[in-house]
Structures are given as structure tokens and as C-alpha cells.
N, CA, C and O atoms as CSV, one atom per row, in Angstrom:
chain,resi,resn,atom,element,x,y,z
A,1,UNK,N,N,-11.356,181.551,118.975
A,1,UNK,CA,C,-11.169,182.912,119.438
A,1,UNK,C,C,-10.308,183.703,118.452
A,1,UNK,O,O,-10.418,184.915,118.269
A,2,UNK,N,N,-9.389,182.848,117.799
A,2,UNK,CA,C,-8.376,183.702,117.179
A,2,UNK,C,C,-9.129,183.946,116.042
A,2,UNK,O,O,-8.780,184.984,115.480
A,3,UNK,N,N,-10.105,183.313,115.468
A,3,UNK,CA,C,-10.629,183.434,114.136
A,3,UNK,C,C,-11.504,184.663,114.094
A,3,UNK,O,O,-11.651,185.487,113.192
A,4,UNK,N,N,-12.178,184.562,115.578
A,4,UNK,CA,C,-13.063,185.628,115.697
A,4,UNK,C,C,-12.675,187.048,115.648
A,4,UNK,O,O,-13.318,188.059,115.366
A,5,UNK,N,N,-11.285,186.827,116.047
A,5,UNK,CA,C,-10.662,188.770,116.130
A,5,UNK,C,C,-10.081,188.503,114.818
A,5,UNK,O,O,-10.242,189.494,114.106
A,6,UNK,N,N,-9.652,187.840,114.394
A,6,UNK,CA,C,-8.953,188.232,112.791
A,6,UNK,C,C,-10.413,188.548,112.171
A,6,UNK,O,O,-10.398,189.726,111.813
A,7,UNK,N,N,-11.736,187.922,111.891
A,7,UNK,CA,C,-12.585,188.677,111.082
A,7,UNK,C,C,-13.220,189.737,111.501
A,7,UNK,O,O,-13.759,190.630,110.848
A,8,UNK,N,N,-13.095,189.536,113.020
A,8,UNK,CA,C,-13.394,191.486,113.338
A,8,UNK,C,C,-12.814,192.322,112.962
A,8,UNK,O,O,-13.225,193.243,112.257
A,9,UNK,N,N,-11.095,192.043,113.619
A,9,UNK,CA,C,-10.010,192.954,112.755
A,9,UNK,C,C,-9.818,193.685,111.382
A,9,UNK,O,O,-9.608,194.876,111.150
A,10,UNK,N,N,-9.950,192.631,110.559
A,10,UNK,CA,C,-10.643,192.510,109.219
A,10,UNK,C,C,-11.292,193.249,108.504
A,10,UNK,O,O,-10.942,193.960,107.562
A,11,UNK,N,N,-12.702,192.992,109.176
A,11,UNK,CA,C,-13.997,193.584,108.768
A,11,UNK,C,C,-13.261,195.488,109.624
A,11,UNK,O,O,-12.899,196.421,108.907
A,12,UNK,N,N,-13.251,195.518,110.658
A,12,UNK,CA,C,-12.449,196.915,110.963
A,12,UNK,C,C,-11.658,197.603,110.012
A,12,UNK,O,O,-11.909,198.764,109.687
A,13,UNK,N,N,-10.727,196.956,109.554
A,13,UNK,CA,C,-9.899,197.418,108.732
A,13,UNK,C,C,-10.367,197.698,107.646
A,13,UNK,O,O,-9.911,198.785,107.290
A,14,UNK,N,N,-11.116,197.240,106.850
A,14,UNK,CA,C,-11.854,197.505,105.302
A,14,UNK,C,C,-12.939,198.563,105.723
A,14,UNK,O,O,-13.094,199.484,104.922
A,15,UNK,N,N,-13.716,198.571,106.860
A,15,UNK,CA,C,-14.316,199.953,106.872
A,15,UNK,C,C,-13.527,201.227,106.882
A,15,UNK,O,O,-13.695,202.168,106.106
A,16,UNK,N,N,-12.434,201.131,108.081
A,16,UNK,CA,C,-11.915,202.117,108.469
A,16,UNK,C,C,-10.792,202.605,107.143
A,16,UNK,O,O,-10.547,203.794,106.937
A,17,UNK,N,N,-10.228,201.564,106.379
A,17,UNK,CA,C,-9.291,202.129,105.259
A,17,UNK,C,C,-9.696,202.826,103.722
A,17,UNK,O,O,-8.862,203.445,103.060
A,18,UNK,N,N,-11.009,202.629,103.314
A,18,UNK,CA,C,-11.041,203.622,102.460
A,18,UNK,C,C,-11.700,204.833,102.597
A,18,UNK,O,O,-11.767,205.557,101.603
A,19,UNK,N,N,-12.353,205.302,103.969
A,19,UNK,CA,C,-12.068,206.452,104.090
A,19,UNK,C,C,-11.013,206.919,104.719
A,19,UNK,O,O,-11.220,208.021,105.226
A,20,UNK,N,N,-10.051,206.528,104.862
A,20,UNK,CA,C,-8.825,207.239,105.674
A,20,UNK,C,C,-8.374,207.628,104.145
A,20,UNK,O,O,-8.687,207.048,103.106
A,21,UNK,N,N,-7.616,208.684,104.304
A,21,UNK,CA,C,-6.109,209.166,103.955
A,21,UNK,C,C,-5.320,208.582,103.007
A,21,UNK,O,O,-5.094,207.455,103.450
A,22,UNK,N,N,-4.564,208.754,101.558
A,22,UNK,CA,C,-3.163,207.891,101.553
A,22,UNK,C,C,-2.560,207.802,102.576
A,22,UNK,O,O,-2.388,206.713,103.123
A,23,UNK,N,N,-2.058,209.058,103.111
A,23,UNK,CA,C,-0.868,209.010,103.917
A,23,UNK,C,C,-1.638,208.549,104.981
A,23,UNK,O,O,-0.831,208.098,105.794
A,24,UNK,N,N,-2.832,208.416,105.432
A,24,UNK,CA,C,-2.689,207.453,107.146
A,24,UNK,C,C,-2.670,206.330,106.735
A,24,UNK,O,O,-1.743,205.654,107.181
A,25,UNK,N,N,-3.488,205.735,105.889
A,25,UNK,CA,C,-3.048,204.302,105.754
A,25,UNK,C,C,-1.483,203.805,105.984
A,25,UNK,O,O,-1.397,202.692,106.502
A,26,UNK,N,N,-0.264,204.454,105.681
A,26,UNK,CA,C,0.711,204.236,106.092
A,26,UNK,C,C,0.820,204.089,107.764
A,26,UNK,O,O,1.807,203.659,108.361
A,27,UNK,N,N,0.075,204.364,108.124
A,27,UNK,CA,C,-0.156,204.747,109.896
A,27,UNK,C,C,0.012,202.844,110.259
A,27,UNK,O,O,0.690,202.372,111.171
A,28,UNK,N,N,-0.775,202.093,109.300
A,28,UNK,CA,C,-1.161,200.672,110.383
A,28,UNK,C,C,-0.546,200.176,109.636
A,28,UNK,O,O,-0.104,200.617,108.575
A,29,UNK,N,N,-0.418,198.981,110.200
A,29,UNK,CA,C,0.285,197.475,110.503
A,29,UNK,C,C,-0.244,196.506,111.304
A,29,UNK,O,O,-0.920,196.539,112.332
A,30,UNK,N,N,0.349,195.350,110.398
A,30,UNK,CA,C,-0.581,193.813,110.981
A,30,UNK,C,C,0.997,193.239,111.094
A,30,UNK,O,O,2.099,193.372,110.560
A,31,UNK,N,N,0.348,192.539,112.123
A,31,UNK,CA,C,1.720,191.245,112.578
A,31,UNK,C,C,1.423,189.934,112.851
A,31,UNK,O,O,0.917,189.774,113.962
A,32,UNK,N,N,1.566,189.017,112.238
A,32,UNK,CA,C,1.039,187.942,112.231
A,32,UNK,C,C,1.849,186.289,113.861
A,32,UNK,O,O,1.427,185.317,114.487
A,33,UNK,N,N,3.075,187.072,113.684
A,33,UNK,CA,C,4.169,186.506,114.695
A,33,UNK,C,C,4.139,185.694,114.884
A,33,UNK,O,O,4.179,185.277,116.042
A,34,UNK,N,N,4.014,184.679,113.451
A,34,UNK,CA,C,4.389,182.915,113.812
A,34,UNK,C,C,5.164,182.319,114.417
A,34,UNK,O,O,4.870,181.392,115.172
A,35,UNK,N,N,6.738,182.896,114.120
A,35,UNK,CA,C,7.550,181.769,114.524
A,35,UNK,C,C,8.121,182.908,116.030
A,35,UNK,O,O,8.400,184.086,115.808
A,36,UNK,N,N,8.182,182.500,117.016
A,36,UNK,CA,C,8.303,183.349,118.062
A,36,UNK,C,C,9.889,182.296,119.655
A,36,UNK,O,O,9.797,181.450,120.544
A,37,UNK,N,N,10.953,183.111,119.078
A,37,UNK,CA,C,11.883,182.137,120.243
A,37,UNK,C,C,12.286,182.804,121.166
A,37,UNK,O,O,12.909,183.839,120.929
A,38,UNK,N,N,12.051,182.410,122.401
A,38,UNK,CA,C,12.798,183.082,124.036
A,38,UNK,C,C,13.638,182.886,124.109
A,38,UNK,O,O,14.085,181.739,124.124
A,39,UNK,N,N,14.383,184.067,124.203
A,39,UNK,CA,C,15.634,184.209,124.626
A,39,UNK,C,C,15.688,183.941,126.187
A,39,UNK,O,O,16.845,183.690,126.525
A,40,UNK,N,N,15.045,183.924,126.943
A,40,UNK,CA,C,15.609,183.708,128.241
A,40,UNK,C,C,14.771,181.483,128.367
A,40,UNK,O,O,14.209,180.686,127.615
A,41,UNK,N,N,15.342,181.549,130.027
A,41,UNK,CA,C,15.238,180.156,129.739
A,41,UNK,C,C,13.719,179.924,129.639
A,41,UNK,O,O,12.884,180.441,130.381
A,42,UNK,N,N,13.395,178.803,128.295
A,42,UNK,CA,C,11.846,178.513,128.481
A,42,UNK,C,C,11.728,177.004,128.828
A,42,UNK,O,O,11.837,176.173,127.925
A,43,UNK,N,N,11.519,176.646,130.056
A,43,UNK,CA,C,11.454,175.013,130.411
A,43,UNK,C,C,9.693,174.414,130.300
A,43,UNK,O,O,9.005,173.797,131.113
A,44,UNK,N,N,9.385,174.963,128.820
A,44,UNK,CA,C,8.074,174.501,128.656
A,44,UNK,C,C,7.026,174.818,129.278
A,44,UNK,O,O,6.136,174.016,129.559
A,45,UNK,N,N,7.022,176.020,129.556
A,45,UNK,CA,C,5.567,177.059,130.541
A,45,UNK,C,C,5.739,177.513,129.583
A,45,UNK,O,O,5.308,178.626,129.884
A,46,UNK,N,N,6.325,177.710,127.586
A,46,UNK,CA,C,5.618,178.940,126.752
A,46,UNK,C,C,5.858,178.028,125.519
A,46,UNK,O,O,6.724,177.163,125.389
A,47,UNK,N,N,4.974,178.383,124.712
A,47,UNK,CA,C,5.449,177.432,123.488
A,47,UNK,C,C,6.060,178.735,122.352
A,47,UNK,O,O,5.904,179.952,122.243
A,48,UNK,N,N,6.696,177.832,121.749
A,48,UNK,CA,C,8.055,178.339,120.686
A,48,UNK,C,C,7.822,177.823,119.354
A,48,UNK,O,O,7.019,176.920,119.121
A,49,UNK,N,N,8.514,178.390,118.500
A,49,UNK,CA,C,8.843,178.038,117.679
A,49,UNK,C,C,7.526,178.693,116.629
A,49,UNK,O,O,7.169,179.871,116.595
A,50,UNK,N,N,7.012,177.648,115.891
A,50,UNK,CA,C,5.798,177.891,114.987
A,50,UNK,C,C,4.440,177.777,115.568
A,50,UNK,O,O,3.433,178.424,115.279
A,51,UNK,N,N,4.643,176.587,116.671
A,51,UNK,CA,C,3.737,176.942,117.501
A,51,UNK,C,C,1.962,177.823,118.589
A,51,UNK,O,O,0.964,177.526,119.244
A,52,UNK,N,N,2.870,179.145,117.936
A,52,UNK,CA,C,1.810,180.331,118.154
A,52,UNK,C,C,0.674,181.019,117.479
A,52,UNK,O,O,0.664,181.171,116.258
A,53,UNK,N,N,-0.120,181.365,118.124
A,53,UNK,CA,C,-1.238,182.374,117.215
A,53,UNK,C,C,-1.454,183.625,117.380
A,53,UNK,O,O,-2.538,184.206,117.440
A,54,UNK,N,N,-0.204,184.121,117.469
A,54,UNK,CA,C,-0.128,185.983,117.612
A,54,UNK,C,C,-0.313,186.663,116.925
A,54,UNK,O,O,0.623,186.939,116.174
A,55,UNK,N,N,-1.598,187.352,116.739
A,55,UNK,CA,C,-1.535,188.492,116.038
A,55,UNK,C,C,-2.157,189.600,116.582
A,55,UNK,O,O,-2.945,189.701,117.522
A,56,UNK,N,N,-1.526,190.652,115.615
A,56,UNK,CA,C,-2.038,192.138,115.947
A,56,UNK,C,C,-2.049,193.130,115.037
A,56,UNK,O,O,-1.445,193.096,113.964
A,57,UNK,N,N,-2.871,194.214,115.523
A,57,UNK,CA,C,-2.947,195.483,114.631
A,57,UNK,C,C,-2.398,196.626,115.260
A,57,UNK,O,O,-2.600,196.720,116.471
A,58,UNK,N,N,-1.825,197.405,114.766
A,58,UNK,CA,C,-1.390,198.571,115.682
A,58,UNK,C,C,-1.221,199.821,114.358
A,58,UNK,O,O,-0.980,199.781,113.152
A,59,UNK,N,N,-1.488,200.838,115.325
A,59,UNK,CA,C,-1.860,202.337,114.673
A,59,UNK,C,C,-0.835,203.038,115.195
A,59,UNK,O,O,-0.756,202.985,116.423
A,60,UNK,N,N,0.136,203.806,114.515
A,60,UNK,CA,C,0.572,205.055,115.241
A,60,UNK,C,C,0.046,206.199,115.181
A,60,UNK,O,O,-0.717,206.421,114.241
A,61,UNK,N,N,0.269,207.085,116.019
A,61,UNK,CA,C,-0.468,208.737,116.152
A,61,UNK,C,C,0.282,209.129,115.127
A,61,UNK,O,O,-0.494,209.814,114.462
A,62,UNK,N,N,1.318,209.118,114.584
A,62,UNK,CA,C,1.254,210.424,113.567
A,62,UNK,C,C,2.458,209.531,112.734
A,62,UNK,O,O,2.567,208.349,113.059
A,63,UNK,N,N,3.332,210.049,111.706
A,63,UNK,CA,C,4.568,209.431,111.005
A,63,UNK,C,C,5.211,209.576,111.480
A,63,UNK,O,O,6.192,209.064,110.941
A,64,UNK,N,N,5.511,210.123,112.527
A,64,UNK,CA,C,6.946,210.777,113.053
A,64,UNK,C,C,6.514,210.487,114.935
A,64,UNK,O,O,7.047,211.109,115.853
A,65,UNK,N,N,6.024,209.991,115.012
A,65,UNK,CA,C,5.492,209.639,116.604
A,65,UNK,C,C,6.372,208.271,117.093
A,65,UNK,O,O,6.561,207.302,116.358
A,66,UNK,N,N,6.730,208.357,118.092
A,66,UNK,CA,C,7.304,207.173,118.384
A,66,UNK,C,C,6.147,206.234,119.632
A,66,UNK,O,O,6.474,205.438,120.512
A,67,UNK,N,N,5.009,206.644,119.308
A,67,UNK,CA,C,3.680,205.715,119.962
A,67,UNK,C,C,2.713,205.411,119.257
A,67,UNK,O,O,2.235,206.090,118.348
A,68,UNK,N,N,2.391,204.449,119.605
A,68,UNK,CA,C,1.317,203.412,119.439
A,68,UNK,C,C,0.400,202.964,119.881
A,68,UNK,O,O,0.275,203.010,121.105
A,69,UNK,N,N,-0.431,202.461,119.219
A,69,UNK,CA,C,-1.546,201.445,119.843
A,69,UNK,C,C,-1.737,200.682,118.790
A,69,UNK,O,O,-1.898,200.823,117.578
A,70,UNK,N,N,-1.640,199.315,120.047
A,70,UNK,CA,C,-1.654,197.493,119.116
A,70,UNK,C,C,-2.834,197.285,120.067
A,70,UNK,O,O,-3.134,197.876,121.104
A,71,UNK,N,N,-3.464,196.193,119.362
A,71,UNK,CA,C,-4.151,195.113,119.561
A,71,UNK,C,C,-4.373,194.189,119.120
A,71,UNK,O,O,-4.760,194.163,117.951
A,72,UNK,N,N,-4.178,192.640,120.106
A,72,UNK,CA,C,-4.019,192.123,119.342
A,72,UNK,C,C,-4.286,190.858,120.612
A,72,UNK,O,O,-4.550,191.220,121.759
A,73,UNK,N,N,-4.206,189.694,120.332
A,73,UNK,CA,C,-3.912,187.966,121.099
A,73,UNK,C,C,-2.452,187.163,120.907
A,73,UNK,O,O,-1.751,186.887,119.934
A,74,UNK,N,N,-2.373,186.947,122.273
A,74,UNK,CA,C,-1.384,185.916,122.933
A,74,UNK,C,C,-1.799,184.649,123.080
A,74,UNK,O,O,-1.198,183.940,123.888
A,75,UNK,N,N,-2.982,184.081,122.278
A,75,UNK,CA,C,-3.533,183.180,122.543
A,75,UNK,C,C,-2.199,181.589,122.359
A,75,UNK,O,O,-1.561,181.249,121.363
A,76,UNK,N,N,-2.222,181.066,123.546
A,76,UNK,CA,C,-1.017,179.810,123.144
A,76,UNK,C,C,0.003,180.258,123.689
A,76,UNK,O,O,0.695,179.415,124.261
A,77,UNK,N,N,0.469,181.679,123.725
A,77,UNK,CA,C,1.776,182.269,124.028
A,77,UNK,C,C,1.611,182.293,125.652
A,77,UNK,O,O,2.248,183.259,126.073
A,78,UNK,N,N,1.207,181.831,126.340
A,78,UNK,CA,C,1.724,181.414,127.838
A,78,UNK,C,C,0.986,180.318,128.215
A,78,UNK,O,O,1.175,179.795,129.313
């Protein structure tokens, strides 16, 4: 599953980035979020550490916007 949205993601991203903008391309971001630790108590209902396969993409509306939109998988992360 995770393989499948990273080459969708992917393939998304290389269409959608050379017609965008210099300046929107600054707009996105990828997060890959390997190593991931809970701060509150985790008695082994979440896995930690390196563990995980989180990733995501997220767009903001403008440079100066303080919103977003991510998408992305928690796959492993509960």
C-alpha cells in the first residue's frame, strides 16, 4: 500500500511541478517521518521508533497562509 501512494504521489508530483510556478513550487513538501516517539504513555498499541511508514505531501494556499492540505498514510502507526 505504501509503495502504491509513494508512486502515485510521485508520478503527481512530476506532472503537477513543471507546470507550476517558481514561486509555488515553494508551496509543497514531502515528509517522510521515520523515526516517530510518543510522548504520552505508549504500552505497545503504537509502534515507535524507526519502525513506521509515514508519509506525506502537503500544499499550502499561499506563502503567507497558515493552512494546509496533507496527504498522506499512517500505515503501522496504530
Amino acid at each position: 500500500m505504501v509503495n502504491k501512494l509513494w508512486i502515485l504521489l510521485s508520478a503527481l508530483l512530476m506532472v503537477a511541478m513543471p507546470s507550476a510556478q517558481a514561486g509555488e513550487l515553494n508551496l509543497y513538501s514531502m515528509n517522510t517521518g521515520s523515526y516517530v516517539y510518543h510522548m504520552t504513555g505508549n504500552h505497545g498499541q503504537y509502534n515507535e521508533h524507526f519502525n513506521n511508514n509515514f508519509f506525506s505531501v502537503e500544499r499550502k494556499f499561499s506563502q503567507d497562509s497558515k493552512y494546509s492540505v496533507l496527504v498522506g498514510t499512517m500505515k503501522k502507526q496504530l
